[in-house]
XYZ file of C-alpha atoms in Angstrom:
216
model
C 3.601 29.592 -4.470
C 7.235 29.378 -3.335
C 9.233 26.273 -4.347
C 10.484 23.769 -1.718
C 14.012 25.056 -2.103
C 12.907 28.672 -1.490
C 11.021 27.714 1.566
C 13.880 25.579 2.924
C 16.220 28.583 2.391
C 13.749 30.789 4.181
C 13.566 28.478 7.117
C 17.323 28.208 7.334
C 17.829 32.028 6.903
C 15.136 32.774 9.461
C 16.987 30.695 12.053
C 20.271 32.414 11.305
C 18.638 35.854 11.412
C 16.812 34.988 14.650
C 13.389 35.760 12.980
C 10.932 33.607 15.024
C 7.796 35.005 13.368
C 9.112 34.500 9.791
C 10.287 30.976 10.596
C 6.855 30.183 11.901
C 5.129 31.649 8.830
C 7.604 29.776 6.486
C 6.938 26.494 8.341
C 3.221 26.965 7.845
C 3.630 27.801 4.127
C 5.842 24.728 3.760
C 3.271 22.426 5.222
C 0.465 24.047 3.302
C 2.385 23.375 0.084
C 2.461 19.670 1.024
C 6.221 19.319 1.479
C 7.523 16.650 3.990
C 8.032 17.949 7.550
C 11.186 15.869 8.002
C 12.973 17.698 5.118
C 11.815 20.986 6.508
C 13.383 20.290 9.813
C 16.592 18.718 8.550
C 17.317 20.893 5.487
C 15.706 24.067 6.757
C 15.767 24.521 10.520
C 18.724 22.346 11.397
C 20.701 23.679 8.476
C 20.177 27.226 9.840
C 21.191 26.129 13.279
C 24.332 24.501 12.047
C 25.168 27.798 10.228
C 24.543 29.700 13.443
C 26.869 27.327 15.282
C 29.613 27.984 12.652
C 29.185 31.679 13.220
C 29.552 31.167 16.950
C 32.675 29.061 16.453
C 34.069 31.848 14.222
C 33.273 34.260 17.049
C 30.978 36.243 14.874
C 27.972 35.324 17.034
C 27.735 35.328 20.827
C 25.976 32.792 23.081
C 23.001 35.162 23.304
C 22.745 35.195 19.466
C 22.870 31.378 19.308
C 20.056 31.185 21.910
C 17.911 33.512 19.863
C 18.668 31.346 16.771
C 17.529 28.294 18.781
C 14.324 30.083 19.734
C 13.614 30.688 16.026
C 14.351 26.994 15.313
C 12.047 25.887 17.999
C 9.262 28.085 16.634
C 9.559 26.186 13.380
C 9.902 22.814 15.131
C 6.704 23.320 17.091
C 4.784 23.587 13.733
C 6.637 20.896 11.767
C 7.246 18.212 14.331
C 3.491 17.163 14.692
C 3.589 16.249 11.046
C 6.406 13.754 11.272
C 5.477 10.074 10.718
C 4.489 8.316 13.936
C 6.886 5.761 15.356
C 6.051 3.726 18.567
C 8.543 3.748 21.372
C 8.897 -0.014 21.087
C 10.279 0.351 17.575
C 12.730 3.089 18.421
C 16.381 2.560 19.000
C 17.390 4.016 22.369
C 20.183 6.477 22.876
C 21.586 8.235 25.932
C 23.010 11.698 25.464
C 24.726 14.258 27.717
C 27.528 16.633 28.266
C 30.345 15.118 30.259
C 31.145 16.075 33.845
C 32.683 19.541 34.283
C 31.217 21.083 31.156
C 27.985 23.081 31.168
C 27.871 23.934 27.387
C 24.853 22.241 25.965
C 23.712 24.040 22.855
C 25.344 21.566 20.490
C 24.129 18.610 22.554
C 20.528 19.921 22.468
C 20.713 20.267 18.733
C 21.973 16.749 18.284
C 19.223 15.365 20.510
C 16.593 17.230 18.515
C 18.032 15.837 15.228
C 18.167 12.268 16.559
C 14.589 12.417 17.935
C 13.463 13.836 14.584
C 15.122 10.913 12.803
C 13.108 8.468 14.931
C 15.534 7.586 17.841
C 14.274 7.525 21.414
C 16.703 9.804 23.303
C 17.315 9.908 27.102
C 18.818 13.377 27.832
C 21.000 13.465 30.979
C 21.692 17.201 30.514
C 24.994 18.824 31.175
C 27.850 18.305 33.654
C 26.815 14.625 33.857
C 28.747 12.412 36.370
C 30.532 9.883 34.237
C 29.054 6.808 36.020
C 25.616 8.182 35.286
C 26.004 7.339 31.660
C 26.886 3.773 32.404
C 24.017 3.410 34.976
C 21.515 4.770 32.456
C 22.701 2.452 29.679
C 22.187 -0.466 32.001
C 18.849 0.663 33.289
C 17.394 1.618 29.935
C 19.076 -1.110 27.879
C 20.326 1.599 25.613
C 21.794 0.935 22.122
C 24.115 3.894 21.970
C 25.593 6.879 23.913
C 26.348 10.378 22.636
C 29.000 12.195 24.655
C 29.641 15.966 24.178
C 32.069 18.567 25.461
C 33.366 21.963 24.286
C 36.197 22.002 26.762
C 39.598 20.352 26.353
C 39.799 19.937 30.111
C 36.857 17.585 30.176
C 37.692 15.491 27.071
C 39.225 12.805 29.232
C 35.891 12.050 30.673
C 34.826 10.501 27.406
C 37.592 7.910 27.603
C 36.643 7.233 31.250
C 33.060 6.506 30.269
C 34.318 3.970 27.681
C 36.507 2.263 30.359
C 33.545 2.246 32.838
C 31.367 0.575 30.118
C 34.038 -2.029 29.591
C 34.375 -2.710 33.315
C 30.597 -3.121 33.556
C 30.585 -5.600 30.704
C 28.494 -3.273 28.503
C 30.966 -1.984 25.999
C 30.248 -4.675 23.313
C 26.511 -4.000 23.341
C 26.533 -0.170 23.168
C 27.942 2.105 20.527
C 29.713 5.314 21.686
C 29.572 8.551 19.661
C 31.468 11.630 20.662
C 31.437 15.284 19.525
C 32.162 18.872 20.386
C 34.494 21.732 19.535
C 37.860 20.131 20.588
C 36.913 16.611 19.522
C 38.272 14.947 16.303
C 38.217 11.618 14.578
C 41.779 11.073 15.620
C 40.711 11.492 19.331
C 37.801 9.167 18.851
C 40.143 6.517 17.382
C 42.591 6.983 20.266
C 40.077 6.476 23.076
C 38.172 3.620 21.342
C 34.946 5.400 20.498
C 32.867 3.983 17.715
C 32.526 7.270 15.903
C 32.782 11.079 15.851
C 30.517 13.671 14.276
C 31.252 17.340 13.782
C 27.618 18.497 13.687
C 24.064 17.341 14.277
C 23.364 16.302 10.696
C 26.454 14.075 10.700
C 25.432 12.704 14.069
C 22.258 11.240 12.601
C 24.120 9.736 9.697
C 26.701 8.222 12.062
C 24.041 6.797 14.452
C 22.228 5.094 11.532
C 25.516 3.698 10.153
C 26.707 2.393 13.513
C 23.331 0.768 14.249
C 22.678 -0.492 10.727
C 19.550 1.517 10.222
C 18.527 2.365 6.678
């Protein structure tokens, strides 16, 4: 029988290598061995997707490669996710996530959403190219606890600052945490526009959300 570490590596490598069938087989073996589904997702599938994202940023992978990697990740998710501990919606912290207006790149946003849902957050996905006032409207309608704003384009970064200003004007800023991320984003930029935090990848996004919302 393979060790937990060997199966996690196989899950991660399978995502990077775009091997859907092998990822599915590894996920089944992982569960049959009695290992926790959460670790399989976080330390296996998501680790692989983060590696694929780094290859994309280094221009070693193309968008089509990343999409095939995400297909492999979903093949494993479909098997592992049903074995996560149940959490009722009433107990979940609510987040709103989307790519700001003018940008249609959503691979990173989708990965962060999956990670946050896996960690037990209730996520409302507004998609990509989201009108800035839509974030504020959704926070108000859903009584959300936090927002995740994403962009891969320098030309749309300013939309993040606008959302924060709109939240302030609506009297919502003090009750909602704002997290930002994406290729051109940095902690320095987050500090400048008054965001509550910045994460450089999906794993860090979960840690940041838990820290900002005081969740163990």
